Structures are given as C-alpha cells and as structure tokens.
Short mmCIF file of C-alpha atoms in Angstrom, two decimals:
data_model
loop_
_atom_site.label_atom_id
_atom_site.label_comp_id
_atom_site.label_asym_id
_atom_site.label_seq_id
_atom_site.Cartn_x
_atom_site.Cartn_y
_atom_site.Cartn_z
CA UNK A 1 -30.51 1.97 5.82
CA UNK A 2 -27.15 1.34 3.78
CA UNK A 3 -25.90 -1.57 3.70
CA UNK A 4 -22.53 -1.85 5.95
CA UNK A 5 -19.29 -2.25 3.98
CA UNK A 6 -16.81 -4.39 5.09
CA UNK A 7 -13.81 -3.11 2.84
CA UNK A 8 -12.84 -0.38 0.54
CA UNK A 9 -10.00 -1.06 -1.37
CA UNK A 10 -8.03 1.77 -2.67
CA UNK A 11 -6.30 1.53 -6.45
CA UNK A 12 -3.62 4.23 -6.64
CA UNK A 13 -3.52 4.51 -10.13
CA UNK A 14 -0.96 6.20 -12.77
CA UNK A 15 -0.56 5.01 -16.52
CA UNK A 16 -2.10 1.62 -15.65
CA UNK A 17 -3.77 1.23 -18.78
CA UNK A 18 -1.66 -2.76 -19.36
CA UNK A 19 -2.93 -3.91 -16.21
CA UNK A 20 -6.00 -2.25 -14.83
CA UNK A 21 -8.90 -4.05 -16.58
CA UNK A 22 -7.34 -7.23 -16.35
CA UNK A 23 -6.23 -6.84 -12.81
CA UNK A 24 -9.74 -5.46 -11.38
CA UNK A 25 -11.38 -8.40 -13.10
CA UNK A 26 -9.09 -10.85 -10.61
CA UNK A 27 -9.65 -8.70 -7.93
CA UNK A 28 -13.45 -8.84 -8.18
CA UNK A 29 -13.48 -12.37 -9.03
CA UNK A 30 -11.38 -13.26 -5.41
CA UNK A 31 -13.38 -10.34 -3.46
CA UNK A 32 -16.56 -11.77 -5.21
CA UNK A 33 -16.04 -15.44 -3.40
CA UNK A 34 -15.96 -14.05 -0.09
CA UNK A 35 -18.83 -12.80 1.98
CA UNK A 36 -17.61 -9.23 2.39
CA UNK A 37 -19.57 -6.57 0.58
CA UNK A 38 -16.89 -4.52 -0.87
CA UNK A 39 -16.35 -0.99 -2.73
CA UNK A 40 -13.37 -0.37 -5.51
CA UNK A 41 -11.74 3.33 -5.07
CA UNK A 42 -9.81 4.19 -7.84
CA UNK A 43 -7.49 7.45 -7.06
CA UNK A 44 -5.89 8.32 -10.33
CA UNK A 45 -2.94 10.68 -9.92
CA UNK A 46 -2.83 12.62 -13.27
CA UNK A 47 -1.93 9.69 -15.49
CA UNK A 48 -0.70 10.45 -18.96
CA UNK A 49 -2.50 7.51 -20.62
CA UNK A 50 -6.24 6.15 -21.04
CA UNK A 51 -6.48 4.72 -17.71
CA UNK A 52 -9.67 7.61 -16.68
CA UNK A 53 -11.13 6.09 -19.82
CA UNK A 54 -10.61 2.49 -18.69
CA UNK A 55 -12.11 3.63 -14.95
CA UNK A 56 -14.53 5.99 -15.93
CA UNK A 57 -16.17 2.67 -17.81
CA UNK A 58 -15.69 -0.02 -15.14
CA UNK A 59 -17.42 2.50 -13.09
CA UNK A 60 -20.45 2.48 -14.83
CA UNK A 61 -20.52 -1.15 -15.35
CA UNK A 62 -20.56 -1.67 -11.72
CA UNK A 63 -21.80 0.51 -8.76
CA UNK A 64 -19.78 -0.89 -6.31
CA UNK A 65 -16.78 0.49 -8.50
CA UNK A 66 -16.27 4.69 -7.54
CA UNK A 67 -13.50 6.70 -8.15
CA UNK A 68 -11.41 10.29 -7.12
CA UNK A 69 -9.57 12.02 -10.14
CA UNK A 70 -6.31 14.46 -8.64
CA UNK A 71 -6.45 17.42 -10.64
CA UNK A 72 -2.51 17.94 -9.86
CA UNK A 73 0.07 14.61 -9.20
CA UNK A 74 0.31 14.35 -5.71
CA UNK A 75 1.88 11.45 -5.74
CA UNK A 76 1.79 8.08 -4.71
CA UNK A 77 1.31 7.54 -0.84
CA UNK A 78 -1.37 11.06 -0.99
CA UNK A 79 -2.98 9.15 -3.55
CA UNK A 80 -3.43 6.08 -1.23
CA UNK A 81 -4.27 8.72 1.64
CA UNK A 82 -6.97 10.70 -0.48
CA UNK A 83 -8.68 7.00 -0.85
CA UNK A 84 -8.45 5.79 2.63
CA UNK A 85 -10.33 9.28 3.81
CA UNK A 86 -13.10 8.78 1.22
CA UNK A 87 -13.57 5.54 2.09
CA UNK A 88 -16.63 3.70 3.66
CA UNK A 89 -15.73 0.02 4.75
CA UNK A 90 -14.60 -0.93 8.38
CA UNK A 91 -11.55 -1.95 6.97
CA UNK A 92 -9.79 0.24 4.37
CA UNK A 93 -6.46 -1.22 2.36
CA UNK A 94 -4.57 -0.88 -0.64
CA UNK A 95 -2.86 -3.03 -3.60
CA UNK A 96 -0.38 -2.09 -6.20
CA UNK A 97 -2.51 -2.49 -8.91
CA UNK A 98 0.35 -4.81 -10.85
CA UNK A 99 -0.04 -7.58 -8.48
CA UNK A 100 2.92 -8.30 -8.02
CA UNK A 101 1.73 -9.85 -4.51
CA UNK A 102 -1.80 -11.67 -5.84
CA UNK A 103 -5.00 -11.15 -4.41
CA UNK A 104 -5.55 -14.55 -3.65
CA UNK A 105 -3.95 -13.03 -0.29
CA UNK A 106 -7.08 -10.29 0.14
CA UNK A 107 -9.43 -12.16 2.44
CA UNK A 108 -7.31 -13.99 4.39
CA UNK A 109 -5.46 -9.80 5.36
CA UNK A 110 -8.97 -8.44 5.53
CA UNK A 111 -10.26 -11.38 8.10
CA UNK A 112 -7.34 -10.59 10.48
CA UNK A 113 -8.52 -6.71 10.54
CA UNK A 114 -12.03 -7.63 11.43
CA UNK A 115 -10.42 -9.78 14.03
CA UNK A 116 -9.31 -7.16 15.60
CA UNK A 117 -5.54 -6.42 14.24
CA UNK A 118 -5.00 -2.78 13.46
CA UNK A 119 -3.04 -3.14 10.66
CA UNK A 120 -2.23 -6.03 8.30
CA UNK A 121 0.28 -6.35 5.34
CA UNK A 122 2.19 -8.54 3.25
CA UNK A 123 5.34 -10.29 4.44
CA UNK A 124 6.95 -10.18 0.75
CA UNK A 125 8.99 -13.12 -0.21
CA UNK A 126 10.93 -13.53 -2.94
CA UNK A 127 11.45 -15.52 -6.08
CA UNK A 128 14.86 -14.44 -6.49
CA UNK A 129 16.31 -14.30 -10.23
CA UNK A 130 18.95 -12.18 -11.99
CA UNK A 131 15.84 -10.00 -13.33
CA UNK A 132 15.14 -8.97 -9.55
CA UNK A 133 17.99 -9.49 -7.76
CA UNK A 134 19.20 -6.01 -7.32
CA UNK A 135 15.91 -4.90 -6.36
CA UNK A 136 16.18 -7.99 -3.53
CA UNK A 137 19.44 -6.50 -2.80
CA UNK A 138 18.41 -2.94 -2.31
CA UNK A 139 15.39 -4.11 -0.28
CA UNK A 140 16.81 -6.02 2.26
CA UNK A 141 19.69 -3.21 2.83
CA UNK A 142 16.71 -0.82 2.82
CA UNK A 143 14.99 -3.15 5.50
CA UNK A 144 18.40 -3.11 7.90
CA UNK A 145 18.60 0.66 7.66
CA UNK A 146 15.21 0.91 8.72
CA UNK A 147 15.47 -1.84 11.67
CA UNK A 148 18.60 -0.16 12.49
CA UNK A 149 17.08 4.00 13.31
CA UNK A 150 13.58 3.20 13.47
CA UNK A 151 13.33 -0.64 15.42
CA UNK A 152 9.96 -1.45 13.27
CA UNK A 153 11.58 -5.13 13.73
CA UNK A 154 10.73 -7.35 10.75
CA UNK A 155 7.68 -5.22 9.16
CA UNK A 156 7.96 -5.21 5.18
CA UNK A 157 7.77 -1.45 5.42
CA UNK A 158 7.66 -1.07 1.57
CA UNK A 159 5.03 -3.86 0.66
CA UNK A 160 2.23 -2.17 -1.69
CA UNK A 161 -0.31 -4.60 0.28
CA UNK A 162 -1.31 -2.72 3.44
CA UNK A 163 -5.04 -2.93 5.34
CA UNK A 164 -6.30 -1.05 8.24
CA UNK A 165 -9.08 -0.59 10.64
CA UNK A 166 -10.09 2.51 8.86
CA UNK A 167 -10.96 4.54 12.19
CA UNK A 168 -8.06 3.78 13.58
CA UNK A 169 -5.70 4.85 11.17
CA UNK A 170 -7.36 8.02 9.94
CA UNK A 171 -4.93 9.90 12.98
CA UNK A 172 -2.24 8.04 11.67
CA UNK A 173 -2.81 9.34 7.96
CA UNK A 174 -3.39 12.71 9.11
CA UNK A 175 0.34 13.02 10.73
CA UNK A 176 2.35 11.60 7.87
CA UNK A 177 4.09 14.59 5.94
CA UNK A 178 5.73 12.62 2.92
CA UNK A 179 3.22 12.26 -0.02
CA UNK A 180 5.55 10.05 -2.23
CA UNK A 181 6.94 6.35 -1.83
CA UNK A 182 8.27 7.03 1.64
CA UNK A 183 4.83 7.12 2.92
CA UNK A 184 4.99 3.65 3.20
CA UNK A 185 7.77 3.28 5.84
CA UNK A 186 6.60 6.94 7.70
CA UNK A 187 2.51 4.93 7.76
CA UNK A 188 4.58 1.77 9.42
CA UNK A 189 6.51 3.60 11.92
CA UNK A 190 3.95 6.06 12.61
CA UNK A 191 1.41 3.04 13.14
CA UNK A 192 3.64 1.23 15.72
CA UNK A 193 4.84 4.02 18.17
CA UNK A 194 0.68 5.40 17.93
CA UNK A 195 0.20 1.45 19.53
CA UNK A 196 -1.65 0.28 16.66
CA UNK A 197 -1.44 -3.65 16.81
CA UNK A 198 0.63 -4.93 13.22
CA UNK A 199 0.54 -8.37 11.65
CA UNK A 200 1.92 -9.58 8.60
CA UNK A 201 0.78 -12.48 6.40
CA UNK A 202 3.47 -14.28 4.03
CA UNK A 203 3.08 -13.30 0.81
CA UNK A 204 5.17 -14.91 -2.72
CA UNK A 205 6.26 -11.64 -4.75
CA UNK A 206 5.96 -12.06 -8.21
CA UNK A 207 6.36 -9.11 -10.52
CA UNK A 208 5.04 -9.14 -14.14
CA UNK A 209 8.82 -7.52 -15.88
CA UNK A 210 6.43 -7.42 -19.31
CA UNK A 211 4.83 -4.19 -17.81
CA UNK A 212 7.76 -1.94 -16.20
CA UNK A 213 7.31 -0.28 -12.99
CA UNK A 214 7.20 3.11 -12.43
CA UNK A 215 10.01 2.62 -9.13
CA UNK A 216 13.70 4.01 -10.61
CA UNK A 217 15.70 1.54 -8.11
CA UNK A 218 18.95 3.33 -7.97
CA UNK A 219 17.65 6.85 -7.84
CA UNK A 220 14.86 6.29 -5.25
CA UNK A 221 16.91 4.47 -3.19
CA UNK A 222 18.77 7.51 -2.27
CA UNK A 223 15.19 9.34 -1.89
CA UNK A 224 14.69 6.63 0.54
CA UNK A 225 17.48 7.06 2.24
CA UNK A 226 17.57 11.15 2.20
CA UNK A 227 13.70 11.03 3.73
CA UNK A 228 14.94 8.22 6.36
CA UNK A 229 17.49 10.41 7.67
CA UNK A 230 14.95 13.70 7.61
CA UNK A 231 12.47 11.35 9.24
CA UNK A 232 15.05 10.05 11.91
CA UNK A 233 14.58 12.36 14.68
CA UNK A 234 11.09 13.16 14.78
CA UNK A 235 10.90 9.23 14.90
CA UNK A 236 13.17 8.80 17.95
CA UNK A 237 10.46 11.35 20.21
CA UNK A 238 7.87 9.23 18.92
CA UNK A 239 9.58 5.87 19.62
CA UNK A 240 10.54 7.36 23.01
CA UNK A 241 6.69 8.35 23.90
CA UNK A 242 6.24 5.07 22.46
CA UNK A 243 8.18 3.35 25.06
CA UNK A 244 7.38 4.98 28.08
CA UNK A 245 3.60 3.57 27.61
CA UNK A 246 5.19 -0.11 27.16
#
C-alpha cells in the first residue's frame, strides 16, 4: 500500500531560475523537520529561462520532487489549479516560490488544515520601507475595495501562501473562471460563500528586491480592479445563497 501523504505543495513556476534551487533547498530543509511526508509539484508555465533544466534535475535527485510542464502559458492561478488537481496529499497548498513570506510558516498552516480548518493562509504583514511602500499602498486600497463589494472581512485575499483540505476545495477550483492573478481573491470569495471554514496565520512579508517580481503594480492594479467589478455580481448571488444558510 502507498504510503499516505500529508501535503503536496504546489510551485507555480515562471523564469525562476535566481531563486528556485536555493528556495526548494529551504523548503525541504523546514518540510524535512516535520513529521509530514510530503511531495514537491512543480507547474512550470512556459518559462523563457532554464528553470525546466533546474526542475527536471531536482526531480531526479529526489522522488518525492514531480512536476507538470504547460505546453501553452496559462497563467498564474491555472498554474496553481493544474497542481492542486494532480495532487496527492490530504492537504494541498501553494508558495510563491520567492519567499517573500518564509517557510518557516509551512507547518504551523499545514497543522491547522489537518485540524480541521478548510483553508489556511498567510495574514501578510509588512516591513514597510520606501522600496515597498506603494505596493503597501495599493494593497491595502485593494483590501478595502474588496471588503467593501465582496465582505471577505479581513482575509489577505492576495497572499501567495494559501493551503487547503484538498477534497474540499477541488469544487471550489472547478468554479473559478479567472486563470491569472485574480484567482486569488475569486478562490477566497468563492471559498467563504461555499462555507468552507478560513483561518489566517500572521505572517512578516519580506520580499528579496535583488530578484524583481513578475507583478507590474500600476498596470495590474487596474486588472484587479476591472475583474473585481466583472466578478461583482455573480459574487452578490453567491454571498446571498451564502447567507440564507447562516
């Protein structure tokens, strides 16, 4: 009989090659401290770079280590989708490979999910500087637009640090309709009104500015926005259903 996985995490990946090895190696050394038997999924979406190289030969130095190769971009959140489905652990999550939130904070998200919490992510909070503060800015404005037509409260809708009970939010996944960065807040919103039970775990955010991001803050802010308002009323019949079981 196989032996039972307890979590699959999911690397979206796309010109990683700065960061990946390094990056895996802290993963594995936190997930390797912790009793969970674990699998790596990397999802690479088309990237330019060597990063197939790079997975192709962590792969084969370790068989927990599998990936998924997208013969098209699909982007981001159908990248982190296209893992979650292929994935065999009871609990199924995702980090942005940069780290920008550490994986320090792994076990202690993962534990809560085999609790019996739904969905866990982290609560992002800031080291603000003049490097980051527009992106501090434009997050917290993001966060009252989405409080304000959605009500998903205090959730960090856009943290790159989200876990699930994988069977429970398999129906969740196969509902969401935007592939790109607004999967993030459509998985959140989604999640609550289905009754999935949320929890958040304070997390510092610390981004390494010596690797760029791929995020264009002014321009996909107003993607943001633009998918918000396309997502608004479809979002009020769920919030309404969503109510009347409360």
């Amino acid at each position: 009989m196989a032996e039972q996985i307890d979590l699959s995490l999911v690397v979206a990946c796309y010109n990683e090659k700065l960061v990946l090895e390094r990056n895996i190696a802290r993963i594995k050394q936190v997930l390797d401290r912790t009793n969970y038997n674990y699998e790596i999924i990397f999802v690479d979406d088309c990237s330019k770079d060597n990063t197939r190289e790079i997975i192709q030969r962590l792969c084969a130095e370790d068989s927990r280590l599998r990936y998924l190769f997208h013969e098209k971009n699909a982007g981001r959140g159908r990248t982190v989708t296209d893992g979650v489905k292929i994935a065999k652990g009871k609990v199924a999550g995702f980090v942005d490979i940069d780290l920008a939130t550490a994986a320090w904070y792994i076990p202690e998200i993962v534990s809560r999910v085999l609790s019996g919490v739904d969905m866990c992510m982290a609560w992002r909070i800031y080291k603000v500087s003049p490097r980051i503060s527009h992106r501090w800015i434009l997050s917290r404005g993001y966060h009252f637009l989405v409080h304000y037509f959605l009500e998903l409260g205090d959730l960090d809708t856009e943290t790159g640090f989200k876990f699930f009970n994988r069977e429970k939010i398999i129906p969740v996944l196969e509902a969401i309709k935007d592939p790109h960065w607004f999967w993030d807040t459509e998985i959140c919103a989604r999640a609550k009104y289905a009754g999935l039970k949320i929890d958040q775990v304070p997390t510092l955010y610390l981004r390494d500015h010596t690797t760029g991001t791929t995020v264009k803050i002014l321009k996909d802010s107003l993607v943001y926005f633009k998918n918000l308002m396309a997502f608004r009323s479809e979002a009020a019949q769920l919030k309404q259903a969503w109510k009347s079981r409360q």
